Short mmCIF file of C-alpha atoms and ligand atoms in Angstrom, two decimals:
data_model
loop_
_atom_site.label_atom_id
_atom_site.label_comp_id
_atom_site.label_asym_id
_atom_site.label_seq_id
_atom_site.Cartn_x
_atom_site.Cartn_y
_atom_site.Cartn_z
CA MET N 1 0.02 0.00 0.09
CA VAL N 2 1.43 3.34 -0.96
CA THR N 3 1.13 5.64 2.04
CA GLU N 4 2.56 8.96 0.67
CA THR N 5 1.49 10.86 -2.38
CA LEU N 6 4.01 12.31 -4.81
CA PRO N 7 4.28 15.73 -6.32
CA ALA N 8 2.62 15.71 -9.87
CA ALA N 9 5.82 17.07 -11.47
CA VAL N 10 7.77 14.05 -10.17
CA VAL N 11 5.36 11.60 -11.50
CA GLU N 12 5.33 13.47 -14.92
CA ALA N 13 9.07 13.33 -15.07
CA LEU N 14 9.25 9.68 -14.20
CA PRO N 15 9.08 8.08 -17.84
CA LYS N 16 11.86 10.38 -19.01
CA LYS N 17 14.00 10.13 -15.89
CA GLY N 18 13.42 6.35 -15.13
CA PHE N 19 13.61 6.95 -11.32
CA LEU N 20 11.80 9.10 -8.79
CA ASN N 21 13.79 12.36 -8.84
CA ILE N 22 13.21 13.34 -5.16
CA PRO N 23 16.00 14.59 -2.85
CA VAL N 24 16.49 12.37 0.16
CA GLY N 25 17.04 14.40 3.16
CA LYS N 26 20.32 14.03 5.19
CA ASP N 27 18.06 13.39 8.28
CA VAL N 28 16.53 10.27 6.69
CA ASP N 29 18.20 7.13 7.99
CA VAL N 30 17.71 5.29 4.59
CA VAL N 31 18.64 1.84 6.00
CA ALA N 32 16.25 1.90 9.00
CA GLU N 33 13.48 3.34 6.61
CA ILE N 34 13.93 0.38 4.12
CA ASN N 35 13.86 -2.05 6.99
CA ARG N 36 10.66 -0.36 8.32
CA LEU N 37 8.87 -0.21 4.89
CA ARG N 38 9.76 -3.69 3.78
CA LYS N 39 8.14 -5.19 6.95
CA GLU N 40 5.15 -2.80 6.71
CA LYS N 41 4.61 -3.67 2.94
CA ASN N 42 5.52 -7.39 3.08
CA ALA N 43 8.18 -6.53 0.30
CA VAL N 44 11.14 -8.74 -0.61
CA ILE N 45 14.38 -7.02 -1.92
CA LEU N 46 16.15 -9.19 -4.54
CA ALA N 47 19.59 -8.20 -5.53
CA HIS N 48 22.15 -9.23 -8.18
CA TYR N 49 25.85 -9.63 -7.17
CA TYR N 50 26.72 -6.63 -9.49
CA GLN N 51 24.85 -4.28 -7.39
CA GLU N 52 26.84 -1.78 -5.07
CA GLY N 53 27.81 -3.33 -1.71
CA ALA N 54 25.28 -1.29 0.36
CA ILE N 55 22.42 -2.69 -1.75
CA GLN N 56 23.83 -6.32 -1.46
CA ASP N 57 24.01 -5.91 2.25
CA ILE N 58 20.35 -4.82 2.73
CA ALA N 59 18.79 -7.39 0.27
CA ASP N 60 16.81 -10.30 1.51
CA TYR N 61 18.49 -12.44 -1.15
CA VAL N 62 21.52 -11.77 -3.32
CA GLY N 63 22.33 -14.10 -6.26
CA ASP N 64 22.90 -14.92 -9.85
CA SER N 65 20.14 -14.54 -12.55
CA LEU N 66 18.95 -18.24 -11.91
CA GLY N 67 18.85 -17.89 -8.14
CA LEU N 68 17.05 -14.61 -8.62
CA SER N 69 14.51 -16.06 -10.95
CA GLN N 70 13.85 -18.99 -8.55
CA GLN N 71 13.36 -16.61 -5.67
CA ALA N 72 11.06 -14.56 -7.79
CA ALA N 73 9.04 -17.64 -8.62
CA ALA N 74 8.85 -18.73 -5.03
CA THR N 75 8.20 -15.40 -3.10
CA GLN N 76 5.15 -15.08 -0.90
CA ALA N 77 5.85 -11.23 -0.78
CA ASP N 78 3.27 -8.73 -1.95
CA LEU N 79 5.88 -6.39 -3.41
CA ILE N 80 9.14 -7.27 -5.22
CA VAL N 81 11.86 -4.69 -5.11
CA PHE N 82 14.32 -5.78 -7.75
CA ALA N 83 17.83 -4.48 -7.39
CA GLY N 84 19.14 -5.43 -10.73
CA VAL N 85 18.69 -4.57 -14.33
CA HIS N 86 15.44 -4.33 -16.38
CA PHE N 87 15.34 -7.82 -17.83
CA MET N 88 15.71 -9.21 -14.36
CA GLY N 89 12.67 -7.24 -12.98
CA GLU N 90 10.74 -8.13 -16.14
CA THR N 91 11.40 -11.85 -15.53
CA ALA N 92 10.02 -11.51 -11.92
CA LYS N 93 6.96 -9.73 -13.32
CA ILE N 94 6.33 -12.35 -15.94
CA LEU N 95 6.50 -14.96 -13.10
CA ASN N 96 4.24 -12.70 -10.87
CA PRO N 97 1.61 -10.94 -12.80
CA ASP N 98 -0.47 -10.18 -9.68
CA LYS N 99 2.40 -8.78 -7.73
CA LYS N 100 3.96 -5.26 -8.07
CA VAL N 101 7.49 -5.41 -9.13
CA VAL N 102 9.54 -2.23 -8.88
CA LEU N 103 13.07 -1.36 -10.01
CA PRO N 104 15.03 1.51 -8.53
CA ASP N 105 15.74 2.86 -11.97
CA LEU N 106 13.92 1.81 -15.13
CA LYS N 107 16.81 2.83 -17.23
CA ALA N 108 19.07 0.17 -15.82
CA GLY N 109 19.24 -1.78 -19.01
CA CYS N 110 21.78 -4.34 -20.49
CA SER N 111 23.90 -4.18 -23.53
CA LEU N 112 23.19 -7.78 -24.25
CA ALA N 113 19.45 -7.37 -23.96
CA GLU N 114 19.61 -4.26 -26.17
CA SER N 115 21.54 -6.14 -28.89
CA ALA N 116 18.43 -8.33 -29.71
CA GLU N 117 15.82 -5.84 -31.33
CA PRO N 118 12.45 -7.69 -31.50
CA ASN N 119 11.79 -7.07 -35.30
CA ALA N 120 15.28 -7.98 -36.25
CA PHE N 121 15.14 -11.09 -34.07
CA ARG N 122 11.74 -12.17 -35.46
CA ALA N 123 13.21 -11.90 -39.08
CA PHE N 124 16.32 -13.94 -38.01
CA LYS N 125 13.87 -16.60 -36.47
CA GLU N 126 11.79 -16.80 -39.59
CA GLN N 127 14.74 -17.38 -41.72
CA HIS N 128 15.32 -20.61 -39.67
CA PRO N 129 11.99 -22.06 -38.79
CA ASP N 130 13.10 -25.49 -38.08
CA HIS N 131 15.48 -24.27 -35.19
CA ILE N 132 14.84 -24.42 -31.37
CA VAL N 133 15.36 -21.00 -29.96
CA VAL N 134 17.52 -21.02 -26.72
CA THR N 135 17.75 -17.68 -25.31
CA TYR N 136 19.96 -16.36 -22.54
CA ILE N 137 17.90 -14.64 -19.81
CA ASN N 138 19.72 -11.29 -20.63
CA CYS N 139 16.93 -10.24 -23.13
CA SER N 140 13.67 -8.40 -23.22
CA ALA N 141 10.25 -9.97 -22.53
CA GLU N 142 9.41 -9.65 -26.30
CA ILE N 143 12.52 -11.83 -27.15
CA LYS N 144 11.57 -14.31 -24.36
CA ALA N 145 8.14 -14.53 -25.92
CA MET N 146 9.69 -15.59 -29.16
CA SER N 147 11.86 -18.39 -27.55
CA ASP N 148 11.36 -21.95 -26.91
CA ILE N 149 13.51 -22.12 -23.73
CA ILE N 150 15.45 -19.66 -21.65
CA CYS N 151 18.80 -20.24 -19.95
CA THR N 152 21.24 -18.54 -17.57
CA SER N 153 24.96 -18.93 -17.34
CA ALA N 154 24.38 -21.30 -14.49
CA ASN N 155 22.29 -23.76 -16.42
CA ALA N 156 23.13 -23.02 -20.10
CA GLU N 157 24.96 -26.28 -20.71
CA LYS N 158 22.30 -28.36 -19.15
CA ILE N 159 19.46 -26.58 -21.14
CA VAL N 160 21.39 -26.94 -24.51
CA ASN N 161 22.04 -30.80 -23.73
CA SER N 162 18.34 -31.21 -22.93
CA ILE N 163 17.50 -30.44 -26.66
CA PRO N 164 17.24 -33.53 -28.81
CA LYS N 165 20.47 -34.05 -30.93
CA ASP N 166 18.67 -33.86 -34.24
CA LYS N 167 17.14 -30.43 -33.60
CA PRO N 168 19.21 -27.47 -34.82
CA ILE N 169 19.53 -24.59 -32.27
CA ILE N 170 19.53 -20.86 -32.41
CA PHE N 171 21.42 -19.28 -29.45
CA ALA N 172 20.82 -15.65 -28.56
CA PRO N 173 21.87 -13.06 -27.74
CA ASP N 174 25.40 -13.58 -26.25
CA LYS N 175 27.91 -14.78 -28.93
CA ASN N 176 30.66 -15.48 -26.41
CA LEU N 177 28.44 -17.59 -24.16
CA GLY N 178 27.14 -19.35 -27.46
CA ARG N 179 30.70 -20.14 -28.59
CA TYR N 180 31.63 -21.46 -25.14
CA LEU N 181 28.54 -23.73 -25.22
CA ILE N 182 29.44 -24.96 -28.80
CA LYS N 183 32.78 -26.04 -27.38
CA LYS N 184 31.29 -27.58 -24.20
CA THR N 185 28.28 -29.50 -25.73
CA GLY N 186 29.54 -30.14 -29.38
CA ARG N 187 26.29 -28.67 -30.68
CA ASP N 188 26.69 -26.69 -33.88
CA MET N 189 24.46 -23.60 -32.88
CA LEU N 190 23.47 -20.57 -34.83
CA LEU N 191 24.69 -17.58 -32.92
CA TRP N 192 23.12 -14.17 -32.53
CA GLU N 193 25.83 -11.39 -32.65
CA GLY N 194 25.29 -9.91 -29.18
CA ALA N 195 27.81 -9.20 -26.47
CA CYS N 196 28.26 -7.65 -22.92
CA ILE N 197 30.17 -4.43 -22.90
CA VAL N 198 31.60 -5.13 -19.47
CA HIS N 199 32.97 -8.58 -20.29
CA GLU N 200 34.30 -7.66 -23.59
CA ALA N 201 36.36 -4.99 -21.95
CA PHE N 202 38.84 -7.35 -20.37
CA ALA N 203 42.30 -7.02 -21.68
CA ILE N 204 43.96 -10.44 -22.40
CA ASP N 205 47.62 -8.92 -22.59
CA LYS N 206 47.27 -7.16 -19.28
CA LEU N 207 45.56 -10.30 -17.77
CA LEU N 208 48.55 -12.39 -18.91
CA ASP N 209 50.91 -9.84 -17.46
CA LEU N 210 49.02 -9.97 -14.06
CA ALA N 211 49.12 -13.68 -14.13
CA LYS N 212 52.85 -13.67 -14.50
CA GLN N 213 53.04 -11.39 -11.48
CA HIS N 214 50.85 -13.86 -9.58
CA PRO N 215 52.00 -17.27 -10.84
CA HIS N 216 49.79 -19.18 -8.22
CA ALA N 217 46.63 -17.16 -8.91
CA ARG N 218 43.75 -19.05 -10.23
CA ILE N 219 41.83 -17.19 -13.06
CA VAL N 220 38.13 -17.33 -12.64
CA ALA N 221 35.91 -16.03 -15.55
CA HIS N 222 32.35 -15.46 -16.54
CA PRO N 223 31.34 -17.23 -19.87
CA GLU N 224 30.24 -13.81 -21.30
CA SER N 225 33.96 -13.12 -21.67
CA GLU N 226 35.68 -13.40 -24.94
CA ASP N 227 37.24 -16.78 -25.92
CA HIS N 228 40.89 -15.64 -25.40
CA ILE N 229 40.01 -14.89 -21.79
CA LEU N 230 38.10 -18.11 -21.30
CA LYS N 231 41.08 -20.08 -22.81
CA VAL N 232 43.32 -19.06 -19.95
CA ALA N 233 40.71 -19.42 -17.16
CA HIS N 234 41.00 -22.28 -14.67
CA TYR N 235 37.23 -21.89 -13.82
CA ILE N 236 34.46 -20.59 -16.01
CA GLY N 237 30.89 -20.23 -14.55
CA SER N 238 27.92 -18.04 -13.44
CA THR N 239 28.54 -15.45 -10.61
CA THR N 240 27.32 -17.95 -7.99
CA GLY N 241 29.59 -20.56 -9.65
CA MET N 242 32.44 -18.22 -9.45
CA ILE N 243 31.90 -17.49 -5.64
CA ASN N 244 31.68 -21.15 -4.85
CA PHE N 245 34.81 -21.99 -6.88
CA VAL N 246 36.83 -19.35 -4.89
CA LYS N 247 35.31 -20.66 -1.69
CA ASN N 248 36.14 -24.30 -2.28
CA ASP N 249 39.48 -24.01 -4.11
CA PRO N 250 42.60 -24.27 -1.93
CA ALA N 251 44.35 -21.46 -3.82
CA GLN N 252 45.12 -18.14 -2.01
CA GLU N 253 44.95 -15.77 -4.95
CA PHE N 254 42.24 -15.39 -7.58
CA ILE N 255 41.96 -13.14 -10.56
CA ILE N 256 38.35 -12.35 -11.19
CA ALA N 257 37.08 -11.63 -14.78
CA THR N 258 33.62 -10.37 -14.20
CA GLU N 259 31.86 -7.25 -13.15
CA ALA N 260 33.60 -5.94 -9.89
CA GLY N 261 30.49 -5.82 -7.74
CA ILE N 262 30.91 -9.56 -7.14
CA LEU N 263 34.12 -8.78 -5.13
CA HIS N 264 31.98 -7.49 -2.31
CA GLN N 265 30.14 -10.78 -1.80
CA MET N 266 33.30 -12.84 -2.50
CA ALA N 267 35.36 -10.98 0.04
CA LYS N 268 32.59 -11.66 2.66
CA GLU N 269 32.56 -15.38 1.86
CA VAL N 270 36.49 -15.75 1.74
CA PRO N 271 37.83 -13.01 3.94
CA GLY N 272 41.41 -14.44 4.14
CA LYS N 273 41.86 -14.88 0.22
CA ASP N 274 43.18 -12.36 -2.14
CA LEU N 275 40.83 -11.36 -4.80
CA ILE N 276 42.34 -9.40 -7.79
CA PRO N 277 39.98 -7.77 -10.43
CA ALA N 278 40.87 -8.71 -13.99
CA PRO N 279 42.18 -5.67 -15.76
CA SER N 280 40.14 -3.99 -18.53
CA HIS N 281 41.49 -2.15 -21.74
CA GLU N 282 40.70 1.18 -20.39
CA ASP N 283 43.07 2.52 -17.67
CA ASN N 284 41.16 3.08 -14.65
CA THR N 285 42.45 3.63 -11.11
CA CYS N 286 40.83 0.52 -9.54
CA ALA N 287 41.50 -1.61 -12.51
CA CYS N 288 38.07 -2.96 -12.32
CA SER N 289 35.02 -3.22 -14.50
CA GLU N 290 31.68 -1.90 -13.49
CA CYS N 291 28.45 -2.27 -15.25
CA ALA N 292 27.05 1.15 -15.76
CA PHE N 293 23.55 -0.14 -16.07
CA MET N 294 23.75 -2.14 -12.78
CA ARG N 295 25.27 0.91 -11.03
CA MET N 296 22.37 3.14 -11.86
CA ASN N 297 20.59 1.83 -8.89
CA THR N 298 21.59 3.42 -5.67
CA LEU N 299 20.43 2.88 -2.03
CA GLU N 300 18.51 6.12 -2.21
CA LYS N 301 16.67 5.11 -5.30
CA LEU N 302 15.84 1.70 -3.88
CA TYR N 303 14.44 3.39 -0.67
CA LEU N 304 12.31 5.71 -2.85
CA CYS N 305 10.90 2.98 -5.00
CA LEU N 306 10.07 0.92 -1.99
CA LYS N 307 8.39 3.86 -0.42
CA TYR N 308 6.31 5.03 -3.32
CA GLU N 309 6.22 1.71 -5.22
CA LEU N 310 7.37 3.29 -8.38
CA PRO N 311 8.69 2.98 -11.04
CA GLU N 312 6.87 -0.28 -11.60
CA ILE N 313 7.74 -2.92 -14.25
CA GLN N 314 4.89 -3.61 -16.73
CA VAL N 315 4.62 -6.30 -19.22
CA PRO N 316 1.75 -6.54 -21.81
CA GLU N 317 -0.27 -9.58 -20.95
CA ASP N 318 0.05 -11.29 -24.33
CA ILE N 319 3.71 -11.09 -24.38
CA ARG N 320 3.92 -12.03 -20.59
CA ARG N 321 1.85 -15.29 -21.36
CA LYS N 322 4.12 -16.31 -24.18
CA ALA N 323 7.31 -15.37 -22.16
CA LEU N 324 6.32 -17.35 -19.23
CA VAL N 325 6.40 -20.65 -21.09
CA PRO N 326 10.21 -20.73 -22.01
CA ILE N 327 10.98 -19.42 -18.45
CA GLN N 328 8.88 -22.15 -16.79
CA ARG N 329 10.72 -24.76 -18.94
CA MET N 330 14.07 -23.43 -17.69
CA LEU N 331 12.89 -23.66 -14.07
CA GLU N 332 11.52 -27.06 -14.41
CA ILE N 333 14.80 -28.36 -15.84
CA SER N 334 16.82 -26.60 -13.26
CA LYS N 335 15.08 -28.33 -10.45
CA SER N 336 16.82 -31.77 -11.05
P1 LIG L 401 24.90 -14.31 -13.73
O1 LIG L 401 23.53 -15.05 -14.06
O2 LIG L 401 25.95 -15.27 -13.83
O3 LIG L 401 24.77 -13.74 -12.48
O4 LIG L 401 25.10 -13.25 -14.81
C1 LIG L 401 24.29 -12.14 -15.07
C2 LIG L 401 24.98 -11.16 -15.84
O5 LIG L 401 24.35 -10.15 -16.20
C3 LIG L 401 26.26 -11.24 -16.27
O6 LIG L 401 26.74 -10.19 -16.93
FE1 LIG L 402 24.18 -6.81 -19.20
FE2 LIG L 402 26.84 -6.97 -19.04
FE3 LIG L 402 25.66 -5.41 -17.37
FE4 LIG L 402 25.35 -8.11 -17.21
S1 LIG L 402 27.34 -6.95 -16.87
S2 LIG L 402 23.85 -6.48 -16.95
S3 LIG L 402 25.45 -8.68 -19.31
S4 LIG L 402 25.65 -5.20 -19.51
#
């Protein structure tokens, strides 16, 4: 239940801004207010590992895309506050048409999701009508509605292997994950040409130099990274998989090739280990990569969206119904 009304100008500006542009007074204890409001509204806060540390710390659940979808599918909350990017909030809404799903900033997009424009994708699909369409969860609801089954980095290999060997496959939108899966499964898939700007920013020459300086370090990479990065990695997996690897591997030093937000949770899980962010092409002082989309969310925006229950994720019902089918297929296969 929304208890406070908003100035008309703030509501009018919302579609253009993407978030509630209201100053939060210095006297407001944002953490205490979030804790009070989430109880009062029976809200759940779901956060991805790429969110800033303060958001991860206040979330009810922090996880990878698969874990977040599973939480969204199972939640008993009335209000879902999704601290992640737009396609993640959309997935939660597709699974929960009767619940309100809010995102701190609606403009928190994803370069991969943007790479698959629905009309172009429809035309591509029409050229290959006999193909099964396996789509990475980093895509819009419209693309999901055109897919046969969704996957995440955590279950992609299993999903591809679940498709009968005689069926040709389209894999979209991440070409790097697609290439990795072709190698892992031996399936000759047709790839869409999308990529993640963050994972394509890692510099192999700098990474090899860093590995020389830390000869005992294990290189841990997300499969959205380019092939030359994956070739030198000791472990490749989803964000949750990467955290588990660092936890269970006896090495002391790890070079982490994914968005730098993960280091917050990793450091909590393995406080005694040395975590080194993989270097990117660009010279930045922290030598780390941050997803500009993920970082559009802030603790203040999260507080405001919980308080006013805006901005809300909306998915047209015809698209939602179609998109639900491939998501449910993925969740079913991921149970076993
Ligand atoms: P995970 O599902 O591994 O958390 O990946 C999400 C993502 O956006 C990677 O860039
Ligand atoms: Fe999208 Fe890459 Fe950001 Fe993940 S890290 S949300 S794939 S742009």
